[in-house]
């Protein structure tokens, strides 16, 4: 494919170089790709319609393709600088569907679930294009997690499955979207084989940032299932698989940082932090948590931080309360809602009762016990005395009515 530089496109279209640069940053130039601080534009790319003209205003009111071919706009390079989420949303005013979708995704990251629910239903009611329907269905599923609503969860999957796919590539995206919904509850069974080996070729490159996030979640869920004995892999048990996951995630994090995909970097860092935390490497976990906080706090993305409180136990509180006590207060309130909803939905889907009455320390002890650690190993890992660990094990058994060997079922 042949490309123009900014100056070439500006001359061809009769625009200023600064104007073309801005149009590329706003996603208005079809196929434009960022290289460093500049852009390369396909020579076949049509001249963007000026939103200030009558034609531009008419076009803004029509259904338009999304500026990126992915179910998640906020994980792409559209959102490349912390603190700019609202301005990015405003810059998408030329494409109403894209603006509604991006702002709904940001609202989810902030824990504004009612706003997300309304936006998802709006997009679904418009019978929008394939990617918009996929996105809206997944947003609806995310709302279902927070609300603990199994009927909403099932309805979201139906919407995803009924998206207007036109090609095998679309159907690959659909299959991955269904799997991404399942991974919210740590289910890894439905992922396609090509995705399980880390192959993203069936997807458009715009979807790579989101694909990497869900692949990280997939690896974490597999490792967690192996560690708790839920999943059997020949030659692997305990935290063996978990300890190898960072060798895959660390390069992904560097990639996300280099591509300036803020949201995917946040998710990847928090997932990697959870892996390190479970392996007893809190110094490495803190490195990623602190960087994720630096990216998330400028836009008050408290919802995504609340989502990871379960996996990070008390470590999120320790770091966030130290950096911004007021922000931790907001995250703590959101986590209470998320934890209740996730536990209810996960328990319903899995046919089990997920305990929400455990303290952070009791849950952390129970998780390590589910990893088949001995009391002494748990005490060493958490820097607790042996009697305190034994007491926590006893309390968890009393609250759950289950023996130590069954703790994985309640977490």
Short mmCIF file of C-alpha atoms in Angstrom, two decimals:
data_model
loop_
_atom_site.label_atom_id
_atom_site.label_comp_id
_atom_site.label_asym_id
_atom_site.label_seq_id
_atom_site.Cartn_x
_atom_site.Cartn_y
_atom_site.Cartn_z
CA UNK A 1 0.00 0.00 0.00
CA UNK A 2 1.28 3.50 -0.86
CA UNK A 3 1.15 6.25 1.73
CA UNK A 4 1.13 10.02 1.91
CA UNK A 5 2.90 12.04 4.53
CA UNK A 6 0.95 14.81 6.25
CA UNK A 7 2.25 17.47 3.84
CA UNK A 8 1.25 15.39 0.80
CA UNK A 9 -2.31 14.85 2.05
CA UNK A 10 -2.62 18.52 3.02
CA UNK A 11 -1.63 19.58 -0.50
CA UNK A 12 -3.95 17.04 -2.15
CA UNK A 13 -6.96 18.01 -0.03
CA UNK A 14 -6.33 21.74 0.13
CA UNK A 15 -5.96 21.75 3.93
CA UNK A 16 -3.28 22.93 6.33
CA UNK A 17 -0.76 20.39 7.64
CA UNK A 18 -1.90 21.14 11.20
CA UNK A 19 -5.50 20.53 10.17
CA UNK A 20 -4.68 17.14 8.64
CA UNK A 21 -2.68 16.22 11.76
CA UNK A 22 -5.72 17.04 13.92
CA UNK A 23 -8.07 15.06 11.67
CA UNK A 24 -5.79 12.00 11.96
CA UNK A 25 -5.66 12.31 15.75
CA UNK A 26 -9.46 12.49 15.85
CA UNK A 27 -9.81 9.32 13.78
CA UNK A 28 -11.40 11.14 10.84
CA UNK A 29 -8.87 9.95 8.23
CA UNK A 30 -9.57 6.40 7.10
CA UNK A 31 -6.58 4.06 7.55
CA UNK A 32 -4.23 6.71 9.00
CA UNK A 33 -1.44 5.14 11.08
CA UNK A 34 0.70 6.90 13.66
CA UNK A 35 4.49 6.77 13.24
CA UNK A 36 6.22 8.53 16.11
CA UNK A 37 4.77 12.03 16.20
CA UNK A 38 3.50 12.00 12.64
CA UNK A 39 1.03 10.02 10.54
CA UNK A 40 1.11 7.96 7.36
CA UNK A 41 -2.08 8.20 5.27
CA UNK A 42 -3.14 5.69 2.59
CA UNK A 43 -3.26 7.36 -0.81
CA UNK A 44 -6.74 5.95 -1.38
CA UNK A 45 -8.08 7.56 1.82
CA UNK A 46 -10.99 9.91 1.01
CA UNK A 47 -10.83 13.52 2.09
CA UNK A 48 -12.57 13.85 5.48
CA UNK A 49 -15.87 15.71 5.45
CA UNK A 50 -15.71 19.08 7.22
CA UNK A 51 -18.09 18.79 10.18
CA UNK A 52 -18.82 22.52 9.97
CA UNK A 53 -20.47 22.25 6.54
CA UNK A 54 -24.04 21.17 5.84
CA UNK A 55 -22.77 17.92 4.30
CA UNK A 56 -20.65 17.30 7.36
CA UNK A 57 -23.55 17.91 9.73
CA UNK A 58 -25.82 15.62 7.70
CA UNK A 59 -23.18 12.90 7.77
CA UNK A 60 -22.82 13.22 11.55
CA UNK A 61 -26.47 12.25 11.89
CA UNK A 62 -26.09 9.11 9.76
CA UNK A 63 -24.88 5.68 10.85
CA UNK A 64 -21.13 5.63 10.19
CA UNK A 65 -18.44 2.99 10.53
CA UNK A 66 -16.49 3.24 13.77
CA UNK A 67 -13.09 4.97 13.43
CA UNK A 68 -11.39 1.73 14.56
CA UNK A 69 -12.41 -1.84 13.75
CA UNK A 70 -12.64 -3.19 17.28
CA UNK A 71 -15.35 -3.66 19.91
CA UNK A 72 -13.39 -1.39 22.28
CA UNK A 73 -12.49 2.10 21.06
CA UNK A 74 -11.05 3.18 24.41
CA UNK A 75 -8.30 0.56 24.22
CA UNK A 76 -7.03 1.90 20.88
CA UNK A 77 -4.64 4.78 20.19
CA UNK A 78 -7.62 7.16 20.08
CA UNK A 79 -7.06 7.44 23.84
CA UNK A 80 -3.31 7.90 24.02
CA UNK A 81 -2.71 10.46 26.79
CA UNK A 82 -3.81 10.19 30.46
CA UNK A 83 -6.23 12.93 31.44
CA UNK A 84 -7.72 13.37 27.96
CA UNK A 85 -10.61 10.88 28.01
CA UNK A 86 -13.31 13.57 27.96
CA UNK A 87 -11.65 15.58 25.20
CA UNK A 88 -11.25 12.44 23.07
CA UNK A 89 -14.96 11.80 23.49
CA UNK A 90 -15.71 15.36 22.38
CA UNK A 91 -13.44 14.97 19.34
CA UNK A 92 -15.64 12.09 18.13
CA UNK A 93 -18.67 14.36 17.70
CA UNK A 94 -18.45 13.87 13.92
CA UNK A 95 -19.49 10.21 14.44
CA UNK A 96 -22.38 9.93 16.89
CA UNK A 97 -22.19 6.16 17.40
CA UNK A 98 -18.45 6.30 18.03
CA UNK A 99 -18.90 9.12 20.52
CA UNK A 100 -21.67 7.32 22.43
CA UNK A 101 -19.64 4.12 22.50
CA UNK A 102 -16.35 5.70 23.57
CA UNK A 103 -18.01 7.75 26.30
CA UNK A 104 -19.87 4.65 27.54
CA UNK A 105 -16.58 2.74 27.76
CA UNK A 106 -14.99 5.58 29.71
CA UNK A 107 -18.07 5.66 31.97
CA UNK A 108 -17.56 1.95 32.65
CA UNK A 109 -13.94 2.61 33.58
CA UNK A 110 -15.23 5.18 36.06
CA UNK A 111 -17.80 2.84 37.57
CA UNK A 112 -20.79 4.80 36.18
CA UNK A 113 -22.75 1.65 35.42
CA UNK A 114 -26.20 3.19 34.96
CA UNK A 115 -24.80 5.45 32.24
CA UNK A 116 -23.19 2.45 30.57
CA UNK A 117 -26.45 0.50 30.67
CA UNK A 118 -28.40 3.32 29.00
CA UNK A 119 -25.77 3.80 26.28
CA UNK A 120 -25.54 0.06 25.53
CA UNK A 121 -29.29 -0.22 25.13
CA UNK A 122 -29.35 2.88 22.93
CA UNK A 123 -26.74 1.41 20.56
CA UNK A 124 -28.55 -1.93 20.46
CA UNK A 125 -31.87 -0.24 19.70
CA UNK A 126 -30.33 1.50 16.68
CA UNK A 127 -29.35 -1.87 15.13
CA UNK A 128 -25.95 -0.33 14.43
CA UNK A 129 -23.04 -1.81 12.49
CA UNK A 130 -21.25 -5.00 13.48
CA UNK A 131 -18.59 -3.58 15.78
CA UNK A 132 -21.00 -1.20 17.50
CA UNK A 133 -23.40 -4.08 18.28
CA UNK A 134 -20.51 -6.21 19.54
CA UNK A 135 -19.37 -3.36 21.76
CA UNK A 136 -22.84 -2.66 23.10
CA UNK A 137 -23.40 -6.35 23.87
CA UNK A 138 -20.14 -6.57 25.78
CA UNK A 139 -20.92 -3.37 27.68
CA UNK A 140 -24.26 -4.88 28.64
CA UNK A 141 -22.46 -7.99 29.92
CA UNK A 142 -20.12 -5.79 31.95
CA UNK A 143 -23.15 -4.08 33.49
CA UNK A 144 -24.55 -7.52 34.33
CA UNK A 145 -21.38 -8.32 36.29
CA UNK A 146 -21.73 -5.20 38.42
CA UNK A 147 -25.45 -5.79 38.96
CA UNK A 148 -25.24 -9.57 39.43
CA UNK A 149 -28.01 -9.97 36.83
CA UNK A 150 -27.98 -13.38 35.10
CA UNK A 151 -30.81 -12.44 32.70
CA UNK A 152 -28.94 -9.34 31.54
CA UNK A 153 -25.83 -11.50 31.15
CA UNK A 154 -27.65 -13.96 28.90
CA UNK A 155 -29.31 -11.18 26.91
CA UNK A 156 -25.89 -9.61 26.30
CA UNK A 157 -24.60 -12.86 24.82
CA UNK A 158 -27.62 -13.09 22.52
CA UNK A 159 -26.99 -9.57 21.23
CA UNK A 160 -23.34 -10.39 20.53
CA UNK A 161 -24.31 -13.59 18.70
CA UNK A 162 -26.88 -11.71 16.60
CA UNK A 163 -24.51 -8.94 15.47
CA UNK A 164 -24.67 -8.49 11.65
CA UNK A 165 -21.52 -10.45 10.72
CA UNK A 166 -20.66 -10.30 7.01
CA UNK A 167 -17.48 -12.36 6.82
CA UNK A 168 -15.47 -15.11 8.51
CA UNK A 169 -13.33 -12.38 10.09
CA UNK A 170 -16.46 -10.89 11.67
CA UNK A 171 -17.43 -14.31 12.98
CA UNK A 172 -13.96 -14.74 14.51
CA UNK A 173 -14.44 -11.42 16.32
CA UNK A 174 -17.87 -12.60 17.49
CA UNK A 175 -16.43 -15.82 18.89
CA UNK A 176 -13.75 -13.88 20.73
CA UNK A 177 -16.33 -11.44 22.11
CA UNK A 178 -18.36 -14.29 23.60
CA UNK A 179 -15.17 -15.65 25.18
CA UNK A 180 -14.29 -12.21 26.51
CA UNK A 181 -17.67 -12.11 28.25
CA UNK A 182 -16.98 -15.51 29.83
CA UNK A 183 -13.52 -14.50 31.03
CA UNK A 184 -15.15 -11.87 33.24
CA UNK A 185 -16.08 -14.83 35.45
CA UNK A 186 -12.75 -16.66 34.96
CA UNK A 187 -14.23 -19.16 32.47
CA UNK A 188 -11.64 -20.13 29.83
CA UNK A 189 -13.49 -22.90 28.03
CA UNK A 190 -14.95 -20.98 25.08
CA UNK A 191 -11.84 -19.27 23.69
CA UNK A 192 -11.04 -20.29 20.09
CA UNK A 193 -7.92 -22.39 19.60
CA UNK A 194 -6.14 -19.72 17.56
CA UNK A 195 -6.54 -17.27 20.43
CA UNK A 196 -5.38 -19.73 23.10
CA UNK A 197 -1.93 -19.90 21.49
CA UNK A 198 -1.68 -16.11 21.28
CA UNK A 199 -2.48 -15.80 17.57
CA UNK A 200 -4.41 -12.60 16.74
CA UNK A 201 -4.17 -12.80 12.94
CA UNK A 202 -7.92 -13.39 12.40
CA UNK A 203 -8.52 -9.95 13.97
CA UNK A 204 -8.09 -6.50 12.49
CA UNK A 205 -4.97 -4.81 13.86
CA UNK A 206 -7.19 -2.17 15.52
CA UNK A 207 -8.39 -4.95 17.83
CA UNK A 208 -4.90 -5.97 18.95
CA UNK A 209 -4.81 -3.79 22.11
CA UNK A 210 -8.07 -5.32 23.36
CA UNK A 211 -6.99 -8.80 22.25
CA UNK A 212 -3.81 -8.51 24.31
CA UNK A 213 -5.84 -7.47 27.36
CA UNK A 214 -8.14 -10.47 27.05
CA UNK A 215 -5.23 -12.80 26.32
CA UNK A 216 -3.61 -11.59 29.55
CA UNK A 217 -6.86 -12.29 31.40
CA UNK A 218 -7.03 -15.70 29.74
CA UNK A 219 -3.52 -16.60 30.90
CA UNK A 220 -4.25 -15.38 34.41
CA UNK A 221 -7.50 -17.36 34.60
CA UNK A 222 -5.78 -20.54 33.35
CA UNK A 223 -2.96 -20.11 35.85
CA UNK A 224 -5.44 -19.46 38.67
CA UNK A 225 -7.47 -22.55 37.73
CA UNK A 226 -4.32 -24.69 37.69
CA UNK A 227 -3.15 -23.28 41.03
CA UNK A 228 -6.48 -24.11 42.69
CA UNK A 229 -6.71 -27.54 41.09
CA UNK A 230 -9.84 -26.68 39.08
CA UNK A 231 -7.95 -27.23 35.82
CA UNK A 232 -5.54 -30.13 35.34
CA UNK A 233 -2.52 -29.68 33.07
CA UNK A 234 -0.04 -32.50 32.68
CA UNK A 235 3.19 -31.73 34.52
CA UNK A 236 1.89 -28.50 36.06
CA UNK A 237 0.45 -27.82 39.48
CA UNK A 238 0.46 -25.13 42.14
CA UNK A 239 1.85 -21.78 41.06
CA UNK A 240 4.15 -23.19 38.38
CA UNK A 241 2.03 -21.87 35.48
CA UNK A 242 1.34 -18.58 37.27
CA UNK A 243 5.06 -17.92 37.71
CA UNK A 244 5.64 -18.18 33.95
CA UNK A 245 2.89 -15.75 32.90
CA UNK A 246 4.94 -12.53 33.33
CA UNK A 247 7.31 -13.70 30.58
CA UNK A 248 4.39 -13.15 28.21
CA UNK A 249 2.79 -10.12 29.87
CA UNK A 250 5.87 -7.94 30.34
CA UNK A 251 6.53 -7.65 26.55
CA UNK A 252 2.83 -6.89 26.02
CA UNK A 253 3.06 -4.04 28.52
CA UNK A 254 6.06 -2.58 26.69
CA UNK A 255 4.10 -2.85 23.43
CA UNK A 256 1.09 -1.04 24.90
CA UNK A 257 3.34 1.69 26.28
CA UNK A 258 5.09 2.13 22.93
CA UNK A 259 1.75 2.29 21.09
CA UNK A 260 0.35 4.80 23.60
CA UNK A 261 -2.78 2.74 24.24
CA UNK A 262 -3.50 4.00 27.74
CA UNK A 263 -6.40 1.73 28.67
CA UNK A 264 -4.84 -1.49 27.43
CA UNK A 265 -1.66 -0.63 29.37
CA UNK A 266 -3.68 -0.11 32.56
CA UNK A 267 -5.41 -3.48 32.21
CA UNK A 268 -2.19 -5.30 31.30
CA UNK A 269 -0.27 -3.81 34.21
CA UNK A 270 -2.99 -4.63 36.74
CA UNK A 271 -3.29 -8.19 35.43
CA UNK A 272 0.47 -8.63 35.63
CA UNK A 273 0.43 -7.16 39.15
CA UNK A 274 -2.16 -9.77 40.18
CA UNK A 275 0.07 -12.52 38.82
CA UNK A 276 3.12 -11.26 40.69
CA UNK A 277 1.07 -10.79 43.86
CA UNK A 278 -0.16 -14.39 43.79
CA UNK A 279 3.43 -15.55 43.30
CA UNK A 280 4.58 -13.63 46.38
CA UNK A 281 6.47 -10.98 44.39
CA UNK A 282 4.78 -7.86 45.74
CA UNK A 283 7.73 -5.63 44.85
CA UNK A 284 7.10 -6.38 41.17
CA UNK A 285 3.33 -6.10 41.66
CA UNK A 286 3.73 -2.65 43.21
CA UNK A 287 5.83 -1.50 40.25
CA UNK A 288 2.92 -2.19 37.92
CA UNK A 289 0.19 -0.99 40.29
CA UNK A 290 1.86 2.39 40.75
CA UNK A 291 2.29 2.85 37.00
CA UNK A 292 -1.33 1.83 36.39
CA UNK A 293 -2.47 4.35 39.01
CA UNK A 294 -0.44 7.09 37.32
CA UNK A 295 -2.30 6.33 34.09
CA UNK A 296 -5.77 5.90 35.61
CA UNK A 297 -6.05 8.66 38.20
CA UNK A 298 -5.92 11.70 35.86
CA UNK A 299 -9.25 10.58 34.31
CA UNK A 300 -10.63 9.15 37.58
CA UNK A 301 -10.91 5.64 36.16
CA UNK A 302 -11.96 4.28 39.55
CA UNK A 303 -14.16 1.51 38.14
CA UNK A 304 -11.31 -0.42 36.56
CA UNK A 305 -9.31 -0.10 39.79
CA UNK A 306 -12.27 -1.46 41.76
CA UNK A 307 -12.48 -4.37 39.33
CA UNK A 308 -8.96 -5.47 40.31
CA UNK A 309 -9.37 -5.18 44.08
CA UNK A 310 -10.42 -8.86 44.23
CA UNK A 311 -7.28 -10.07 42.49
CA UNK A 312 -4.92 -7.76 44.37
CA UNK A 313 -6.40 -8.28 47.86
CA UNK A 314 -5.22 -5.50 50.21
CA UNK A 315 -2.38 -4.40 47.93
CA UNK A 316 -4.56 -1.98 45.96
CA UNK A 317 -5.63 -0.27 49.17
CA UNK A 318 -2.06 -0.01 50.42
CA UNK A 319 -0.82 1.69 47.27
CA UNK A 320 -3.82 3.85 46.36
CA UNK A 321 -4.51 5.12 49.89
CA UNK A 322 -0.86 6.16 50.07
CA UNK A 323 -1.03 8.05 46.77
CA UNK A 324 -4.58 9.47 46.95
CA UNK A 325 -6.70 8.71 50.01
CA UNK A 326 -9.78 10.38 48.52
CA UNK A 327 -9.53 8.27 45.38
CA UNK A 328 -9.23 5.11 47.49
CA UNK A 329 -12.46 6.09 49.28
CA UNK A 330 -14.27 6.19 45.93
CA UNK A 331 -12.69 2.94 44.72
CA UNK A 332 -13.60 1.22 47.98
CA UNK A 333 -17.27 2.13 47.54
CA UNK A 334 -17.26 0.93 43.94
CA UNK A 335 -15.54 -2.31 44.90
CA UNK A 336 -18.29 -3.09 47.40
CA UNK A 337 -20.82 -2.88 44.55
CA UNK A 338 -18.66 -4.78 42.08
CA UNK A 339 -17.78 -7.53 44.54
CA UNK A 340 -21.42 -8.11 45.45
CA UNK A 341 -22.50 -8.22 41.80
CA UNK A 342 -19.60 -10.34 40.59
CA UNK A 343 -20.03 -12.84 43.42
CA UNK A 344 -23.76 -13.16 42.81
CA UNK A 345 -23.43 -13.64 39.04
CA UNK A 346 -20.37 -15.89 39.25
CA UNK A 347 -22.07 -18.04 41.86
CA UNK A 348 -25.20 -18.35 39.73
CA UNK A 349 -23.28 -19.26 36.57
CA UNK A 350 -21.01 -21.72 38.37
CA UNK A 351 -23.74 -23.14 40.61
CA UNK A 352 -21.85 -22.19 43.78
CA UNK A 353 -21.99 -19.64 46.56
CA UNK A 354 -19.19 -17.07 46.44
CA UNK A 355 -18.55 -15.62 49.90
CA UNK A 356 -18.62 -11.84 50.23
CA UNK A 357 -18.32 -11.77 54.02
CA UNK A 358 -14.60 -12.55 54.19
CA UNK A 359 -12.22 -9.79 55.27
CA UNK A 360 -9.38 -8.93 52.88
CA UNK A 361 -6.93 -10.88 55.03
CA UNK A 362 -9.23 -13.90 55.40
CA UNK A 363 -9.77 -14.00 51.64
CA UNK A 364 -6.04 -13.75 50.98
CA UNK A 365 -5.32 -16.62 53.39
CA UNK A 366 -8.13 -18.69 51.86
CA UNK A 367 -6.76 -18.08 48.35
CA UNK A 368 -3.27 -19.27 49.28
CA UNK A 369 -4.80 -22.29 50.99
CA UNK A 370 -6.68 -22.97 47.75
CA UNK A 371 -3.30 -22.81 46.01
CA UNK A 372 -2.37 -25.83 48.17
CA UNK A 373 0.08 -23.90 50.35
CA UNK A 374 0.74 -25.16 53.88
CA UNK A 375 -0.05 -22.99 56.90
CA UNK A 376 3.65 -22.22 57.34
CA UNK A 377 4.03 -21.27 53.68
CA UNK A 378 1.02 -18.96 53.97
CA UNK A 379 2.45 -17.38 57.13
CA UNK A 380 5.78 -16.78 55.41
CA UNK A 381 4.16 -15.39 52.25
CA UNK A 382 1.90 -12.95 54.13
CA UNK A 383 4.31 -12.17 56.97
CA UNK A 384 1.82 -13.46 59.55
CA UNK A 385 2.25 -15.63 62.61
CA UNK A 386 1.26 -19.29 62.34
CA UNK A 387 -1.55 -18.97 64.94
CA UNK A 388 -3.11 -16.08 62.99
CA UNK A 389 -3.09 -18.15 59.80
CA UNK A 390 -4.68 -21.12 61.58
CA UNK A 391 -7.35 -18.84 63.02
CA UNK A 392 -8.10 -17.35 59.59
CA UNK A 393 -8.43 -20.84 58.09
CA UNK A 394 -10.86 -21.79 60.86
CA UNK A 395 -12.95 -18.63 60.34
CA UNK A 396 -13.18 -19.20 56.59
CA UNK A 397 -14.30 -22.79 57.19
CA UNK A 398 -16.94 -21.62 59.67
CA UNK A 399 -18.26 -18.91 57.35
CA UNK A 400 -18.36 -21.16 54.29
CA UNK A 401 -19.24 -24.46 55.93
CA UNK A 402 -16.55 -26.06 53.74
CA UNK A 403 -13.23 -27.76 54.47
CA UNK A 404 -9.93 -26.21 53.44
CA UNK A 405 -9.75 -28.44 50.35
CA UNK A 406 -12.89 -26.78 48.94
CA UNK A 407 -11.94 -23.12 49.44
CA UNK A 408 -11.51 -22.55 45.68
CA UNK A 409 -15.28 -22.90 45.28
CA UNK A 410 -16.08 -19.87 47.44
CA UNK A 411 -13.55 -17.36 46.13
#
